[in-house]
Coordinates of C-alpha atoms in Angstrom, one line a residue:
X1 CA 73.1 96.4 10.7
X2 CA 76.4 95.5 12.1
X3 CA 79.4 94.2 10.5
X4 CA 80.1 90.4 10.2
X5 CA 82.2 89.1 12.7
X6 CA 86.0 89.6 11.7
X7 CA 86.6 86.7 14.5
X8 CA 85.0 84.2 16.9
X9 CA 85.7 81.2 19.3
X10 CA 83.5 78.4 17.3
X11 CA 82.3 78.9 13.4
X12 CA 78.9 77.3 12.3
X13 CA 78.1 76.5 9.0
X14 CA 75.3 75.7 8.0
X15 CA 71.9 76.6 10.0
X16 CA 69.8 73.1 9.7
X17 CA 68.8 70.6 12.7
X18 CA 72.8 70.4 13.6
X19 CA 73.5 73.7 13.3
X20 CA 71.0 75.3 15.3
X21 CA 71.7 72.8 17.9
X22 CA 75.5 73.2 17.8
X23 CA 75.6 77.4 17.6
X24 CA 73.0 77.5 20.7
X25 CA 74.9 74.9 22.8
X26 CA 78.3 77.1 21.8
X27 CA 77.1 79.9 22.7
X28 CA 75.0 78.9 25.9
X29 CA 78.7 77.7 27.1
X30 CA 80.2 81.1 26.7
X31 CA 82.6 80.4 23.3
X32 CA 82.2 83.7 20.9
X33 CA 79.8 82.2 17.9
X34 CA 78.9 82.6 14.6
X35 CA 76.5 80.9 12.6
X36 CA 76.3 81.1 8.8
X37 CA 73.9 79.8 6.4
X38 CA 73.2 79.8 2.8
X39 CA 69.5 80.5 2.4
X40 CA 67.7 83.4 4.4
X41 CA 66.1 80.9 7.0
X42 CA 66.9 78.5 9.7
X43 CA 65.8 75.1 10.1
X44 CA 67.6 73.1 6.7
X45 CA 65.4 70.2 5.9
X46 CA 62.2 70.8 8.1
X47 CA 61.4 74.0 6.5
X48 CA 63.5 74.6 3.1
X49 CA 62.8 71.6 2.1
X50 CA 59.5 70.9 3.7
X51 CA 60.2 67.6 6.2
X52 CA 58.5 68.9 9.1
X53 CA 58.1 65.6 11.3
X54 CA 61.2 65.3 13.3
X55 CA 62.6 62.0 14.7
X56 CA 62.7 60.0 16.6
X57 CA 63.7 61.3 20.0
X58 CA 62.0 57.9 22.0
X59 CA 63.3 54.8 22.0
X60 CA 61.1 51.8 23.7
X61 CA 59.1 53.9 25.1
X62 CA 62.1 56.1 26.4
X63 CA 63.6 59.3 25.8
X64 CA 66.5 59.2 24.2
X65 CA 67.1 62.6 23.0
X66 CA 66.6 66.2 24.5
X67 CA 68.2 69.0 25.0
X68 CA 68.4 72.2 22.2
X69 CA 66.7 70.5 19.8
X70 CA 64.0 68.9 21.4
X71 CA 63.3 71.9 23.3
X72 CA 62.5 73.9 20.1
X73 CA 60.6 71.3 18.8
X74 CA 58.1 71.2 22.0
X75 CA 58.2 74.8 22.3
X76 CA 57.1 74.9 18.3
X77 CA 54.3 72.4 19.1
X78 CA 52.5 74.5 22.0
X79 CA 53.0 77.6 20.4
X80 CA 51.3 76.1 17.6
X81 CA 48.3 74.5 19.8
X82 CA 49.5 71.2 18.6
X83 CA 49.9 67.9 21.0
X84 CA 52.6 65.5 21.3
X85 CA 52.3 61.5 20.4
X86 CA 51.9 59.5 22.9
X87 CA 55.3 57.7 22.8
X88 CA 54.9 55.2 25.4
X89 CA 52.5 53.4 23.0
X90 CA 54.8 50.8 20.8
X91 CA 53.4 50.8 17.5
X92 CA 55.5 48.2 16.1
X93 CA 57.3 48.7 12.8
X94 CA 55.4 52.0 12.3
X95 CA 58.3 54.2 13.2
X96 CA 56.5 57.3 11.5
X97 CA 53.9 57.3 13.9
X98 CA 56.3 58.6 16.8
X99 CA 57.7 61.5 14.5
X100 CA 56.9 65.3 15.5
X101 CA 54.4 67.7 13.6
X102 CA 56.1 70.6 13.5
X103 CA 54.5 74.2 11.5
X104 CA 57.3 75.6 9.6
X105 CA 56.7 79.2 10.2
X106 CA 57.0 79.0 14.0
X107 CA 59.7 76.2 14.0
X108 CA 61.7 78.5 11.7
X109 CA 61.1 81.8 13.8
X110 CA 61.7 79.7 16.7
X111 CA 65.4 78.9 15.4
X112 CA 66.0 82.3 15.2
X113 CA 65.0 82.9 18.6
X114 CA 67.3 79.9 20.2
X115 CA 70.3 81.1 18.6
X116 CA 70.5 84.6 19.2
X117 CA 68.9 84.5 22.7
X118 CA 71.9 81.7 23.6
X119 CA 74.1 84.9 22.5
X120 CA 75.4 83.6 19.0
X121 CA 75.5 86.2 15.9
X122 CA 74.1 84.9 13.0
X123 CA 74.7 85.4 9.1
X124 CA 72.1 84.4 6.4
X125 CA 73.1 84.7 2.5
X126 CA 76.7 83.5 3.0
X127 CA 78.8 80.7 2.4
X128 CA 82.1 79.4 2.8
X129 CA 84.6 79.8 0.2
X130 CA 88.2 79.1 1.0
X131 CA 89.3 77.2 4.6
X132 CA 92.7 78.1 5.2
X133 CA 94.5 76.5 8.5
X134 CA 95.6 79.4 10.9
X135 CA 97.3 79.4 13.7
X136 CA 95.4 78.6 15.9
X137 CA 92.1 77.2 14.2
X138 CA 91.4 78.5 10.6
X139 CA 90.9 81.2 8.3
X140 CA 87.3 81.1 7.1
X141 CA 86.7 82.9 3.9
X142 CA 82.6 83.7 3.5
X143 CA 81.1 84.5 0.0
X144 CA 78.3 87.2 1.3
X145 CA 76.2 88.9 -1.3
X146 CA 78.5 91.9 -0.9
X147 CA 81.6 90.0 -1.9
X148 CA 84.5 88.0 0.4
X149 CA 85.0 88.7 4.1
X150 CA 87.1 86.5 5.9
X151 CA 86.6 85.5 9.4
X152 CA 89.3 83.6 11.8
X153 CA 87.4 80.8 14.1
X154 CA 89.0 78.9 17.1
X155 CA 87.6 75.7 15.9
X156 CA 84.8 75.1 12.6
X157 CA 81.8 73.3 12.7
X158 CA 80.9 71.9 9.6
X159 CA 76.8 71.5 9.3
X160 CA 76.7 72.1 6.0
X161 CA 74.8 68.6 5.3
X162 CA 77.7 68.0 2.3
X163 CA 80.6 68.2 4.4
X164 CA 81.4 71.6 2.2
X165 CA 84.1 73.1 5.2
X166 CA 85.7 69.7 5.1
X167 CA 86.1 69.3 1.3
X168 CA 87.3 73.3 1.1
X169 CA 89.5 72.0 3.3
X170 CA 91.0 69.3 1.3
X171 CA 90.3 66.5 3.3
X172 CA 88.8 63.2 2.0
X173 CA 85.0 62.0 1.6
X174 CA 83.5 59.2 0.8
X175 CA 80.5 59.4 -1.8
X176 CA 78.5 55.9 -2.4
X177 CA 78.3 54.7 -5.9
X178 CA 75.0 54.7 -5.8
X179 CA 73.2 57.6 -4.2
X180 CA 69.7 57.7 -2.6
X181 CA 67.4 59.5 -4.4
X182 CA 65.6 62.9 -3.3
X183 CA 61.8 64.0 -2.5
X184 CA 60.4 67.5 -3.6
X185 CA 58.3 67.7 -0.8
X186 CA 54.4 69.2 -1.7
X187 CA 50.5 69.4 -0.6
X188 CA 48.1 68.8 -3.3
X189 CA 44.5 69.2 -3.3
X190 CA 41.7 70.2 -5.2
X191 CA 39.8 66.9 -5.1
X192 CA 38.3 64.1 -3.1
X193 CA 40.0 60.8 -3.2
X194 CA 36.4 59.2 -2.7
X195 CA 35.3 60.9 -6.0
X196 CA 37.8 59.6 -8.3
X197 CA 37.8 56.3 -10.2
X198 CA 41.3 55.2 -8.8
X199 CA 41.6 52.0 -10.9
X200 CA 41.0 54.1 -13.6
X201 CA 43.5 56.4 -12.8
X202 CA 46.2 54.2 -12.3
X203 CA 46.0 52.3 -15.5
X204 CA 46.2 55.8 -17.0
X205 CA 49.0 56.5 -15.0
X206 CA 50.6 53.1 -16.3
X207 CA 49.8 54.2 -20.2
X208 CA 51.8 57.6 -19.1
X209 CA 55.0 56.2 -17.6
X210 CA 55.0 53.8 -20.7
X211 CA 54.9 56.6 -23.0
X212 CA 57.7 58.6 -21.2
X213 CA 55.2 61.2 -20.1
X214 CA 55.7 60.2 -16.4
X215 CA 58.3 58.2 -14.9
X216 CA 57.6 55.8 -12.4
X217 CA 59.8 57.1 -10.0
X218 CA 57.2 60.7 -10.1
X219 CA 54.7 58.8 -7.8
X220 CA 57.3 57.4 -5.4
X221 CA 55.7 54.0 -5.0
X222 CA 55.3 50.4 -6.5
X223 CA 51.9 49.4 -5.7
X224 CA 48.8 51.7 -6.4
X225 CA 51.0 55.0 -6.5
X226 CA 48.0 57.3 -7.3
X227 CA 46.2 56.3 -4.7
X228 CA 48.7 56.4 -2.4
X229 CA 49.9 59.9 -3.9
X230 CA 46.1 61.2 -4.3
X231 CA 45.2 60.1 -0.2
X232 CA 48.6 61.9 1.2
X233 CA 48.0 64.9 -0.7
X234 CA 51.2 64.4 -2.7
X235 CA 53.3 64.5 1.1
X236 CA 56.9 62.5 0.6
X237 CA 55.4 60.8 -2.5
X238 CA 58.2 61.8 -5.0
X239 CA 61.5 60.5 -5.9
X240 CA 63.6 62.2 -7.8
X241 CA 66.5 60.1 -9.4
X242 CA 69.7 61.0 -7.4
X243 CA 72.3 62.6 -8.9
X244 CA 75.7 63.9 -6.3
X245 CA 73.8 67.2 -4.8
X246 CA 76.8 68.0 -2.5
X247 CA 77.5 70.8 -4.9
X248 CA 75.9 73.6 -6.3
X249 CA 75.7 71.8 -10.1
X250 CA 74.5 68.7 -8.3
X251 CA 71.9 70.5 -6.0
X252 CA 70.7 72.3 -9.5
X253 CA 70.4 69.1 -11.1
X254 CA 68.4 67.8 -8.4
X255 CA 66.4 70.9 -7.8
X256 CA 65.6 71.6 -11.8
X257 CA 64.3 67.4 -11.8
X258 CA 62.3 68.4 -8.6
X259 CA 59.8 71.1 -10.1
X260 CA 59.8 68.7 -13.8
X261 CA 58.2 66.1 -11.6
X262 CA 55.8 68.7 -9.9
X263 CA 54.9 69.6 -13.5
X264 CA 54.7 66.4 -15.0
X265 CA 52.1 65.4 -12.3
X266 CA 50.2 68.3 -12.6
X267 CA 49.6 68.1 -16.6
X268 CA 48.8 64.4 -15.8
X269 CA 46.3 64.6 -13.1
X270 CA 44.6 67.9 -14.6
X271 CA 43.3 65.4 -17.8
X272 CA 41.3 62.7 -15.4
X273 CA 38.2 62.6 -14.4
X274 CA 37.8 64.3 -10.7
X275 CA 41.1 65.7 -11.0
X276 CA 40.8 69.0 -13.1
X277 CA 40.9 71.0 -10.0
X278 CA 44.1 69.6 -9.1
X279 CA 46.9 71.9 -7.7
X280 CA 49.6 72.4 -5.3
X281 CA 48.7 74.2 -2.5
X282 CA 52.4 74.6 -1.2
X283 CA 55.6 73.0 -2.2
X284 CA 58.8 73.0 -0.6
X285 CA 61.4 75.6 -2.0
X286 CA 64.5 72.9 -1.9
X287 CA 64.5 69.1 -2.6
X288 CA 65.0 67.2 0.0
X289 CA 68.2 65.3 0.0
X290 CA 68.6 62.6 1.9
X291 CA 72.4 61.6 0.9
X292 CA 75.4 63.1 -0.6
X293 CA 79.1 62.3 0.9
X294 CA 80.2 61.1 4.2
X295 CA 83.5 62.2 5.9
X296 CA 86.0 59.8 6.5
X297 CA 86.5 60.1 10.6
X298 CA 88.9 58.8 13.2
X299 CA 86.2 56.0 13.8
X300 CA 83.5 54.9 11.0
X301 CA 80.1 53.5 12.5
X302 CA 78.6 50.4 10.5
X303 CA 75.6 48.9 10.1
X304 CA 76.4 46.2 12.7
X305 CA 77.3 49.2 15.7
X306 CA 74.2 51.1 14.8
X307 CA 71.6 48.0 15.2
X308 CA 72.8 46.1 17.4
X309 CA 73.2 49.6 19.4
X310 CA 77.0 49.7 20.1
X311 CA 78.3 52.1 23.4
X312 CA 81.5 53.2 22.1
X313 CA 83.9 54.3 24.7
X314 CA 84.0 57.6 23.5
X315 CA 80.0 58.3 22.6
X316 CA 78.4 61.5 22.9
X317 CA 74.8 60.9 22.1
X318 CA 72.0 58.4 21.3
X319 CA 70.9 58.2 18.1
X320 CA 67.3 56.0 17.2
X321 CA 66.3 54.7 14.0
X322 CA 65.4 52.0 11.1
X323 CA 68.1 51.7 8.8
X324 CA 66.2 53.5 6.1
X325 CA 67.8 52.7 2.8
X326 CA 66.0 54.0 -0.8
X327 CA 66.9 52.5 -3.6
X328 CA 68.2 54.6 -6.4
X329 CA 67.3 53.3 -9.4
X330 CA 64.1 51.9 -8.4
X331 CA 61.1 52.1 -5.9
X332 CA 62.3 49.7 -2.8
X333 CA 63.0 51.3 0.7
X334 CA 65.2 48.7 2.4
X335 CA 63.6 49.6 5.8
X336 CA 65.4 47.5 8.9
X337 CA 64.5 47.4 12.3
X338 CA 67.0 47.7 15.3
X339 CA 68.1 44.8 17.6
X340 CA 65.5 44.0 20.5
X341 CA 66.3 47.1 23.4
X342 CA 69.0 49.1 21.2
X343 CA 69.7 52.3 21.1
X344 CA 73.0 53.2 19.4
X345 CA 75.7 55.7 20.1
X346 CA 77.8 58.2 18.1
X347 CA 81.3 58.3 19.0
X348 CA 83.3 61.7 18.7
X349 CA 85.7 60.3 16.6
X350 CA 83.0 59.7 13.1
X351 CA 82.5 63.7 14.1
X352 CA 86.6 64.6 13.7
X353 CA 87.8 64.6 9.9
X354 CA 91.2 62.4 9.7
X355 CA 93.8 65.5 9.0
X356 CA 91.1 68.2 10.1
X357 CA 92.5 70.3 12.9
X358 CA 90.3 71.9 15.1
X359 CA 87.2 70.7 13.0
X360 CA 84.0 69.1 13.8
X361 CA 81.4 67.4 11.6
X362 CA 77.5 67.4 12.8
X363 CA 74.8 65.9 11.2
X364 CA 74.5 63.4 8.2
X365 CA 77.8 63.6 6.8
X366 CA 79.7 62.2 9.7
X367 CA 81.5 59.1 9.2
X368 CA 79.5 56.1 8.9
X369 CA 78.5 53.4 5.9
X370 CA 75.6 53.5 3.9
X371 CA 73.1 51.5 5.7
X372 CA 74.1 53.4 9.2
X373 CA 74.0 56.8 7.9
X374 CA 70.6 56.2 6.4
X375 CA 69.6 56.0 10.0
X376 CA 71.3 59.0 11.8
X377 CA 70.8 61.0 8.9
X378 CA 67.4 62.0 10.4
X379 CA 66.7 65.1 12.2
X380 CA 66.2 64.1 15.8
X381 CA 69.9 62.5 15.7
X382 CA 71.4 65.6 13.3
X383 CA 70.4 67.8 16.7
X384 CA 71.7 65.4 19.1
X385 CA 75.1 65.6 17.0
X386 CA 74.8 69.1 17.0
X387 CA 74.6 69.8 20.5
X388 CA 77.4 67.6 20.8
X389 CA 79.8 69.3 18.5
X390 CA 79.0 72.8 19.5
X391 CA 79.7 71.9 23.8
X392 CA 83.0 70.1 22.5
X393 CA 83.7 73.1 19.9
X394 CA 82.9 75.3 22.7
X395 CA 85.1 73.4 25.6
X396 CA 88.4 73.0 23.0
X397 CA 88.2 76.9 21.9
X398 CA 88.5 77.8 25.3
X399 CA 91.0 75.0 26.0
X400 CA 93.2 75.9 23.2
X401 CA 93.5 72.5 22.0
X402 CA 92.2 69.9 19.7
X403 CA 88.4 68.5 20.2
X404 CA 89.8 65.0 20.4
X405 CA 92.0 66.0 23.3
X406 CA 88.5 66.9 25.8
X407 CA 88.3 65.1 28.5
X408 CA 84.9 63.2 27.8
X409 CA 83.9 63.6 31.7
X410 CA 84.1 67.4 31.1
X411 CA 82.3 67.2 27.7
X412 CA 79.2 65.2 28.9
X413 CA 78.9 67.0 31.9
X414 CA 78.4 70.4 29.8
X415 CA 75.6 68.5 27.8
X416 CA 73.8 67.7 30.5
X417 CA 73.9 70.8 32.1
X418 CA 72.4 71.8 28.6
X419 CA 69.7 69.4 28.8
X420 CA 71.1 66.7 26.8
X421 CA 70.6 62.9 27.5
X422 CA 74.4 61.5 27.6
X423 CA 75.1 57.6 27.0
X424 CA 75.0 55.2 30.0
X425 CA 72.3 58.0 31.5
X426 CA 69.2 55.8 30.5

C-alpha cells in the first residue's frame, strides 16, 4: 500500500454526494487530487446513513442536473437491473416520486470506481486535524489511524457536510437556533400490515408515549404514525431530536438517541398482537443529519432567490427542490413549493468562505438561510456543487490564484465538457 500523499493540487474532504463529485471532476481536469474521508466507504448519506433515493435532477419535466453525479447514479441503476422514473410525468406536489432508487452496495463500489478511474488517490479512515495557511494554499494536517501526516494542497475542498476544514480553519459559521432534527434510517419486517389491528395499535402507541416509554417523535409522524411506520417498513419514519451534530460529541449524541429509538420501537412493537415477529432487517450505520452549520460566504442565498429561482451573475449550477423544513421540537415538515417554471442557481460566491483563501465549500453547508439550505441540502444539488467546486478547484490550482478570480467563461466551459448542465443552458 502506498504512502499518503505528502502533496497535491486540490484536497477533498469528505467522500459524500459533493465529494465524489468534486475529487472526479478535479481529477478528470488534470489537478493532482486527493480525497479523504472519515469512514471506510464512499457515498456519505446515501449509503452510511441509508438515504438511497437521490434528488431531484428534473425540473418541469427537464433535466436540470448531470454530469459526475448523475452518471453514477444511472450507471448504479442498470447495473442493478433497476429502471428510471418517468420524469416527464408531473406529479404535482409529490416531489418524492421523481427521486432515484439507488442499491447501496453498487452505488458505493461505484464511487470508488469514479474516483480513482478520474485518476484521484483516495484515503479512507482519516480526518483533518489542523488547517494551517501555506504559501501557496494550506497545510492540511490528517489524523490517520497511524497517527498525524500532513499534506500541502493548492486549494481545499471542504465536503465535510459540517463545514469541519472551514471551522479548523477559523473562519465563521452560522448554526440556527433551532436545528432540524435527524432520521436513523431502517427496514422492518416480520409482519403483515393487513394482519394487525392498527387502531389498536395506535391507541397503545398513545398509552406508551404518555408513559415516557416512547416519544412521539420515535414514529416521525402526527396522524396514524404506526400505520404509517408499520406500511413503509420503518423507511424515513424517525426523528431523532436534533442536537448540533457538526462535531464528534454532537454526532455521538445524535447517533447514541438514533439506536434508543430503534430499541424503544422494537420492545414496543414485539408486545402487540401481529407484531412479535417484528425486527430490523437492516439499519443504517450513521443517522442521518439533515442540518448542522452553514458557512458564511461572499454571497448568502435566501429563501426568496431559491423559489422564485434567481440566475445570479456568477451561478454555477442548478439546484431543484421544495423548501423542506422539519420542525425541531415537534412533528411539522414545512414543505414549500417553488415559483411556477423555477429552477434556482448557486452562485460561487455562498461556496467561498469570507477570509478562506484558496478554499471552497460543496454541499449543504454552503452559505444560505434556513429555509434555502433545507432545499439544496439534498443530494442531487450536493453533486451539482461538487462538480462545481472540484472544475474551479481544479482551474485555480493550476492558475495559481484565488477560485473567485476564474474567469466564469473558462469555469463553465470545463463543466460542460464534464457533462454538467451550466445555467442559461436550458
Amino acid at each position: 500500500m502506498a504512502a499518503p500523499l505528502d502533496s497535491c493540487d486540490v484536497l477533498v474532504l469528505g467522500g459524500g454526494p459533493a465529494g465524489i463529485c468534486a475529487a472526479a471532476q478535479a481529477a478528470r481536469a488534470g489537478a493532482r487530487t486527493l480525497l479523504v474521508e472519515r469512514t471506510g466507504i464512499l457515498g456519505g448519506t446515501i449509503v452510511s446513513a441509508g438515504v438511497d433515493f437521490p434528488g431531484l435532477f428534473h425540473a418541469h419535466g427537464r433535466q436540470v442536473i448531470a454530469g459526475v453525479g448523475w452518471d453514477l447514479v444511472v450507471r448504479a441503476v442498470q447495473a442493478a437491473g433497476g429502471q428510471l422514473p418517468d420524469f416527464t410525468i408531473d406529479h404535482g406536489g409529490a416531489h418524492w416520486l421523481h427521486h432515484v432508487r439507488v442499491d447501496r452496495a453498487i452505488f458505493a463500489a461505484l464511487a470508488d470506481e469514479t474516483v480513482l478511474t478520474a485518476g484521484a488517490s483516495l484515503l479512507f479512515h482519516a480526518m483533518p486535524a489542523v488547517m494551517a495557511p501555506a504559501d501557496p494554499g494550506w497545510r492540511v494536517t490528517l489524523c490517520l489511524k497511524e497517527g498525524l501526516h500532513p499534506v500541502h494542497a493548492g486549494v481545499v475542498i471542504d465536503c465535510t457536510g459540517d463545514a469541519n476544514a472551514v471551522a479548523l480553519a477559523g473562519l465563521p459559521l452560522r448554526c440556527a437556533p433551532a436545528i432540524q432534527p435527524g432520521t436513523i434510517m431502517l427496514e422492518a419486517d416480520g409482519y403483515r400490515t393487513a394482519d394487525l389491528d392498527l387502531d389498536a395499535i395506535e391507541r397503545a402507541a398513545q398509552a406508551a408515549i404518555a408513559s415516557g416509554e416512547l416519544l412521539a417523535s420515535d414514529l416521525g409522524r402526527r396522524e396514524r404514525p404506526c400505520y404509517h411506520f408499520l406500511a413503509a417498513g420503518g423507511s424515513n419514519r424517525t426523528h431523532i431530536p436534533a442536537v448540533d451534530a457538526s462535531g464528534s460529541a454532537g454526532r455521538t449524541e445524535m447517533e447514541l438517541a438514533g439506536r434508543r429509538c430503534m430499541m424503544r420501537l422494537f420492545r414496543f412493537f414485539r408486545r402487540q398482537p401481529g407484531l412479535e415477529k417484528f425486527r430490523y432487517r437492516w439499519f443504517a450505520v450513521e443517522c442521518g443529519i439533515r442540518e448542522t452549520v452553514t458557512i458564511v460566504g461572499q454571497s448568502t442565498i435566501t429563501a426568496d432567490d431559491y423559489a422564485s429561482g434567481r440566475r445570479w451573475d456568477d451561478a454555477v449550477c442548478y439546484s431543484y427542490y421544495p423548501v423542506d423544513l422539519h420542525a425541531s421540537d415537534d412533528l411539522d415538515i414545512d414543505i414549500r413549493s417553488l415559483a411556477p417554471g423555477a429552477v434556482p442557481t448557486i452562485p460561487r460566491g455562498a461556496m467561498l468562505p469570507v477570509g478562506g483563501p484558496r478554499l471552497i465549500v460543496a454541499g449543504r453547508t454552503i452559505s444560505g438561510d434556513r429555509a434555502a439550505n433545507s432545499a439544496y441540502r439534498c443530494q442531487a444539488s450536493c453533486m451539482a456543487i461538487g462538480q462545481a467546486a472540484g472544475a474551479l478547484a481544479s482551474l485555480a490550482a493550476a492558475d495559481g490564484c484565488e477560485p473567485a478570480a476564474v474567469p466564469l467563461p473558462r469555469l463553465h466551459d470545463l463543466l460542460r465538457r464534464g457533462g454538467a448542465i451550466v445555467p442559461g443552458d436550458l
